[in-house]
mmCIF file with all atom_site columns, C-alpha atoms in Angstrom:
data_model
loop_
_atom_site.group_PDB
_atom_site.id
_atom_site.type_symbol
_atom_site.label_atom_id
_atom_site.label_alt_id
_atom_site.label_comp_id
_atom_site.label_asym_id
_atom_site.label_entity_id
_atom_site.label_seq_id
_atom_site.pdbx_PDB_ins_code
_atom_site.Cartn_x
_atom_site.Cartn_y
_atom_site.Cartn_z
_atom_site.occupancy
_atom_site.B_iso_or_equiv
_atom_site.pdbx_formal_charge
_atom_site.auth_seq_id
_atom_site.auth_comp_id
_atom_site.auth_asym_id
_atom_site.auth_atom_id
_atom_site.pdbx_PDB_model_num
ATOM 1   C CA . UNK A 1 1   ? 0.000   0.000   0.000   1.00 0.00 ? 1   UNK A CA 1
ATOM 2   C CA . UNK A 1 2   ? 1.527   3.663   -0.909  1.00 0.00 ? 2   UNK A CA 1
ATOM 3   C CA . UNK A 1 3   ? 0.100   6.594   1.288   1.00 0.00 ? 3   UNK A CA 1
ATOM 4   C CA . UNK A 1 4   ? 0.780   9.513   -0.957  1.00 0.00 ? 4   UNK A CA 1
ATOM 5   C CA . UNK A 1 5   ? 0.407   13.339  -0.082  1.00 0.00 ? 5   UNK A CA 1
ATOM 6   C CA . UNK A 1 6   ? -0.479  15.776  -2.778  1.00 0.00 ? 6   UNK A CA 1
ATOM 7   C CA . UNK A 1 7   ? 1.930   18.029  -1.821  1.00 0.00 ? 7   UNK A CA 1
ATOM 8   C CA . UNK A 1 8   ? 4.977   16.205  -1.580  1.00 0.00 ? 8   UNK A CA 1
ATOM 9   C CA . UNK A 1 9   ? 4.730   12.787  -3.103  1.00 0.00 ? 9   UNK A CA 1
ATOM 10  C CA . UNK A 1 10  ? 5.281   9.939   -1.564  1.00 0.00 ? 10  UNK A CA 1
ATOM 11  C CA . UNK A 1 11  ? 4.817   9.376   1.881   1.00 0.00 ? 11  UNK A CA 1
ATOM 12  C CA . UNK A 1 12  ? 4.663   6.232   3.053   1.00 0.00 ? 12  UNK A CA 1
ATOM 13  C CA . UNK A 1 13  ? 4.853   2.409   1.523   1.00 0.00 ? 13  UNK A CA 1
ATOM 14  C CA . UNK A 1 14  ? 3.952   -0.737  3.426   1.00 0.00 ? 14  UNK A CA 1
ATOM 15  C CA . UNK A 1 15  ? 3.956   -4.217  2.141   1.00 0.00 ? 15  UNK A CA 1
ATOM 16  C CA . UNK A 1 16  ? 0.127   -5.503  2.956   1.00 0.00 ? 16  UNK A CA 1
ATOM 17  C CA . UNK A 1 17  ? -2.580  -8.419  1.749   1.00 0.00 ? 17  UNK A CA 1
ATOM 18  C CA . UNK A 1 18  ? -4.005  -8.401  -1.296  1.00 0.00 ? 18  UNK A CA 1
ATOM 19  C CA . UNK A 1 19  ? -7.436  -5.986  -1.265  1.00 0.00 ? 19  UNK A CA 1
ATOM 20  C CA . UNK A 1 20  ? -9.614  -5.940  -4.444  1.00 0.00 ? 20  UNK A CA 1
ATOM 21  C CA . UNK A 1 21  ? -11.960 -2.878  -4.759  1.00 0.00 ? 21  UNK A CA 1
ATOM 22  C CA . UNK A 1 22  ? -11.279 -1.777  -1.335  1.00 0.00 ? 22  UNK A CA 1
ATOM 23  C CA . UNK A 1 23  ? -13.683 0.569   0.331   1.00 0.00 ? 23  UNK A CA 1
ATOM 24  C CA . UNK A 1 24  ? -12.265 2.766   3.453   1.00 0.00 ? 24  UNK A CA 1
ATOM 25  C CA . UNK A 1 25  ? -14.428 2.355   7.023   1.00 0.00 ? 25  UNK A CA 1
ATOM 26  C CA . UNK A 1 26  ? -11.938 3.772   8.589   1.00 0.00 ? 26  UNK A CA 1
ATOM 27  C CA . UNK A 1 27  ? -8.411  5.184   8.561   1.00 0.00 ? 27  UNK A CA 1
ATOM 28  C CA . UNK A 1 28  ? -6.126  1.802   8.498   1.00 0.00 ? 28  UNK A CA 1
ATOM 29  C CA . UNK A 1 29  ? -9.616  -0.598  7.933   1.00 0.00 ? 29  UNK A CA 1
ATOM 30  C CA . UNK A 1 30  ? -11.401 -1.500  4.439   1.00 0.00 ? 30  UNK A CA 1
ATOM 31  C CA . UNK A 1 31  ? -13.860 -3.654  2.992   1.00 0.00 ? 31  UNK A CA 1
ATOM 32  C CA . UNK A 1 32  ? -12.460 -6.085  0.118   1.00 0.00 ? 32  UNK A CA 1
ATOM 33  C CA . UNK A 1 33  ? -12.934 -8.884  -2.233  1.00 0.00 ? 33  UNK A CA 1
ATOM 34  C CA . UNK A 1 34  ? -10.269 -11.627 -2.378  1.00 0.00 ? 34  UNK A CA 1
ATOM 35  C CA . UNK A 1 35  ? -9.253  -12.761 -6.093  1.00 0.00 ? 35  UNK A CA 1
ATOM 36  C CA . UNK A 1 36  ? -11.950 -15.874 -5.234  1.00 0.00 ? 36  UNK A CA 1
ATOM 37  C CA . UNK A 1 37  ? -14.618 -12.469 -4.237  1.00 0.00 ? 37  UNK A CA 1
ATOM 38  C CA . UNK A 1 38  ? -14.832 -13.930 -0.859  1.00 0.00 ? 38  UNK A CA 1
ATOM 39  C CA . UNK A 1 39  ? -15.085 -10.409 1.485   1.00 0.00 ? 39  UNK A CA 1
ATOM 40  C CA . UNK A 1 40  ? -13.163 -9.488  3.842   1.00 0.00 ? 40  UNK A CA 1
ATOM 41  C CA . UNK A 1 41  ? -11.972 -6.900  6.238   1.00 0.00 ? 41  UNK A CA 1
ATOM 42  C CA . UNK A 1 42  ? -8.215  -5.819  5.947   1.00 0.00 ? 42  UNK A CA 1
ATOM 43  C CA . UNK A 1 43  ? -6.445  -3.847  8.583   1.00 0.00 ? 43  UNK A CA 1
ATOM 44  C CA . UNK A 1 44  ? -3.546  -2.246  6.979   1.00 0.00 ? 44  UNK A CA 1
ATOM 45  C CA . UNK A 1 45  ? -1.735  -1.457  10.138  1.00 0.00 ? 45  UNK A CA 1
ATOM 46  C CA . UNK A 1 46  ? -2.007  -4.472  11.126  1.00 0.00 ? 46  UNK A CA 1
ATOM 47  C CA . UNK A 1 47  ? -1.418  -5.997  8.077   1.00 0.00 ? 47  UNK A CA 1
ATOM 48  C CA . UNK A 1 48  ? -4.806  -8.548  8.946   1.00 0.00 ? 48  UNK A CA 1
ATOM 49  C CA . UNK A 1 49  ? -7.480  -9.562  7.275   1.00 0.00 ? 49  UNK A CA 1
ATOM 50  C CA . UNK A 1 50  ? -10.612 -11.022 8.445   1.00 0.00 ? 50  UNK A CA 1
ATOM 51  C CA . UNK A 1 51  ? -12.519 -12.819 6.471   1.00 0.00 ? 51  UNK A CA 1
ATOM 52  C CA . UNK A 1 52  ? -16.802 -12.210 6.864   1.00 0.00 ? 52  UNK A CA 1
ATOM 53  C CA . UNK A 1 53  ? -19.304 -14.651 7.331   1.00 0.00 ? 53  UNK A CA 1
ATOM 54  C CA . UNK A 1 54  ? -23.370 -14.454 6.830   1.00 0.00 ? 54  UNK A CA 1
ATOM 55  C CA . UNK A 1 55  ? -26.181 -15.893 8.670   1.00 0.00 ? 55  UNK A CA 1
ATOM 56  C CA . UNK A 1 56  ? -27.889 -18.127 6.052   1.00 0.00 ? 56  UNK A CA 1
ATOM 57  C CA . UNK A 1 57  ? -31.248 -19.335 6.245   1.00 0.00 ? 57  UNK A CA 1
ATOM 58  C CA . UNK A 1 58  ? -32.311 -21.333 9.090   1.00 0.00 ? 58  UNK A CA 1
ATOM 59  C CA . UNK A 1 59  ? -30.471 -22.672 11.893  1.00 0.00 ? 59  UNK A CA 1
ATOM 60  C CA . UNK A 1 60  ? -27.172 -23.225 9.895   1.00 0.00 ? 60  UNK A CA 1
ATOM 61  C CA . UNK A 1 61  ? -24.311 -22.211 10.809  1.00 0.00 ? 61  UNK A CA 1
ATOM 62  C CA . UNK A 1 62  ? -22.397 -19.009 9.218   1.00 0.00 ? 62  UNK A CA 1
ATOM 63  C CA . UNK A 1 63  ? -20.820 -19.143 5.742   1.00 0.00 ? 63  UNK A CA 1
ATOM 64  C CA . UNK A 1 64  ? -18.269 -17.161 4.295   1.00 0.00 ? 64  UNK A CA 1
ATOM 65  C CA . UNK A 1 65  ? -19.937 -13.832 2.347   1.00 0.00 ? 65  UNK A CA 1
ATOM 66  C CA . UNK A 1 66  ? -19.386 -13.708 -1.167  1.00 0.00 ? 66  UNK A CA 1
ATOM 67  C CA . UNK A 1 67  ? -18.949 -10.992 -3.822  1.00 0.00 ? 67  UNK A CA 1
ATOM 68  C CA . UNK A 1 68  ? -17.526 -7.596  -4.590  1.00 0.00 ? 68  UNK A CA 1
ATOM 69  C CA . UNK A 1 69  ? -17.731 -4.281  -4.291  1.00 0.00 ? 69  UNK A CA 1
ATOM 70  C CA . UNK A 1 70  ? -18.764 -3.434  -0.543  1.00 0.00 ? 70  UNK A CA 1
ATOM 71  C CA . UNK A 1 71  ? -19.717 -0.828  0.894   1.00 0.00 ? 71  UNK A CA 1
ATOM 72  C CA . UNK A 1 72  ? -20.853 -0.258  4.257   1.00 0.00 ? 72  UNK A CA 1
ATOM 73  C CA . UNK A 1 73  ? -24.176 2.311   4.281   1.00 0.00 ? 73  UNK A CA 1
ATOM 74  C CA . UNK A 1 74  ? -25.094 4.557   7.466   1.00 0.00 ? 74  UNK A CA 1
ATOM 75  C CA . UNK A 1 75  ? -22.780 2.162   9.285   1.00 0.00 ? 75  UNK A CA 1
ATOM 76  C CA . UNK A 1 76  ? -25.771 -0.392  9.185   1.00 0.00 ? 76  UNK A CA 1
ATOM 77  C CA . UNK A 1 77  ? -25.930 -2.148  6.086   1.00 0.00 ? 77  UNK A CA 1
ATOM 78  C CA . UNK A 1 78  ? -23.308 -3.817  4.207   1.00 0.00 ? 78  UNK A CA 1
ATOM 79  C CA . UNK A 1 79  ? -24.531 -3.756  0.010   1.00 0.00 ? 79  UNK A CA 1
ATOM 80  C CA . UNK A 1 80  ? -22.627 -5.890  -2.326  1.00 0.00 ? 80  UNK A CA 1
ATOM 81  C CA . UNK A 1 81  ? -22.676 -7.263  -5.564  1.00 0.00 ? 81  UNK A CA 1
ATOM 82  C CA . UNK A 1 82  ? -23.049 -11.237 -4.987  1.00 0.00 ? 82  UNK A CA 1
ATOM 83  C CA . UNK A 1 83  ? -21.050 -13.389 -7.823  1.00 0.00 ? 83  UNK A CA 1
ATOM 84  C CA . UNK A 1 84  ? -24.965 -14.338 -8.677  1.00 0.00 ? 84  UNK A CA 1
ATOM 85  C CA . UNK A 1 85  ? -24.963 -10.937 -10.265 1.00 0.00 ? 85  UNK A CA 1
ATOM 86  C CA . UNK A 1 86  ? -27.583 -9.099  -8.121  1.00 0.00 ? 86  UNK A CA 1
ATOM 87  C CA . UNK A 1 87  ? -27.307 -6.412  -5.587  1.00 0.00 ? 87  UNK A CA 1
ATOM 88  C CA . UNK A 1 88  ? -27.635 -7.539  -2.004  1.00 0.00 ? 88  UNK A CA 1
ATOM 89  C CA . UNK A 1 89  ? -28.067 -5.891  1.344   1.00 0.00 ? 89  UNK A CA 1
ATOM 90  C CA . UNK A 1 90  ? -27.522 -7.297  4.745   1.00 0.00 ? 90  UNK A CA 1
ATOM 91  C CA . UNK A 1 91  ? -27.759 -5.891  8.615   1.00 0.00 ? 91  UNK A CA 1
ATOM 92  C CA . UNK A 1 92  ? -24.118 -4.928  9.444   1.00 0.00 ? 92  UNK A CA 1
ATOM 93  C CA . UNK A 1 93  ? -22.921 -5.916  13.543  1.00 0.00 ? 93  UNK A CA 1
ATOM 94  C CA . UNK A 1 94  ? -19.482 -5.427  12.713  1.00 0.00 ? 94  UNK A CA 1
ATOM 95  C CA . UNK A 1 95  ? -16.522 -7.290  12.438  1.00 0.00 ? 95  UNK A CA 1
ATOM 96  C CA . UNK A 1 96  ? -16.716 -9.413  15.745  1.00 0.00 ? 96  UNK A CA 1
ATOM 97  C CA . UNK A 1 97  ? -20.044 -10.983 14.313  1.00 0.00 ? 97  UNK A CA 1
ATOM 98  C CA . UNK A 1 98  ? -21.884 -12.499 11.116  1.00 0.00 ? 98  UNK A CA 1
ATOM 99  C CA . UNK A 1 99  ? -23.495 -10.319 8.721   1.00 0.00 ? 99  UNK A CA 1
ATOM 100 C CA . UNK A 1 100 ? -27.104 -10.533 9.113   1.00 0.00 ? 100 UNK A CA 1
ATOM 101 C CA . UNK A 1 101 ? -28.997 -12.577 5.950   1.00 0.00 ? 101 UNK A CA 1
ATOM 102 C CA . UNK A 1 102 ? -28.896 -11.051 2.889   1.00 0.00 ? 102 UNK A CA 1
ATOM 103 C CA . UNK A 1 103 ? -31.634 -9.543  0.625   1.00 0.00 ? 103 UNK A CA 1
ATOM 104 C CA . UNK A 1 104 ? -31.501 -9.154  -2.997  1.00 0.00 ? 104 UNK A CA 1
ATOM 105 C CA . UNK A 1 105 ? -32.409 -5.618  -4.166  1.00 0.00 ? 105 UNK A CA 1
ATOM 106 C CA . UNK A 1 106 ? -31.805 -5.711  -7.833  1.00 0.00 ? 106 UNK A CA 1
ATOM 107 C CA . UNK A 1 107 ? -31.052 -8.879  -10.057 1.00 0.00 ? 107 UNK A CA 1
ATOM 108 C CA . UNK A 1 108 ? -29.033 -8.798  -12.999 1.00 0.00 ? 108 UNK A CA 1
ATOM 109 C CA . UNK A 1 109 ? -26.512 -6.763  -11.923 1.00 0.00 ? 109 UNK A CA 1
ATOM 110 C CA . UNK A 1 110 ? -23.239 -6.820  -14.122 1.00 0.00 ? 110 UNK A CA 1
ATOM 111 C CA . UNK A 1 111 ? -19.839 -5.971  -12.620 1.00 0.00 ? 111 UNK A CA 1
#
């Protein structure tokens, strides 16, 4: 990861894990796709990732969340693309828990 400032150039580079279509939640944390579009969370600081997992149907237990392009909205919901091609939102508890299930908004969604 390279840090750069405007102003002078570069600031800072740090070797970290690989982060498709990374979306900021915070300074050092983002939302990302692996190259097999599972999601996870990467800490660049602390050069960790966490992977996500969703509450499917039923009693089951969590599965690992699939797709791209996350984003996190009002710090509630996390929307994604699913690698079924359709939009999907699910109830966001953070990182120490499973996403809640997820709905589909919109189907036939292209990336």
């Amino acid at each position: 990861v390279r840090w750069l400032d405007p102003d002078t150039g570069l600031e800072d580079e740090e070797a970290t894990l690989r982060c498709h279509l990374p979306t900021p939640i915070s300074d050092t944390q983002y939302l990302c796709s692996s190259p097999a579009q599972y999601a996870a969370l990467v800490d660049a600081e602390a050069n960790e990732r966490i992977w996500l997992r969703e509450t499917p149907p039923g009693d089951a237990e969590p599965v690992p969340l699939r797709g791209s392009h996350f984003r996190l909205v009002d710090d509630e919901y996390l929307v994604y693309v699913s690698i079924e091609g359709e939009l999907r939102a699910a109830r966001w508890y953070g990182v120490d828990r499973p996403v809640g299930r997820s709905v589909a908004l919109i189907s036939g969604v292209r990336r």
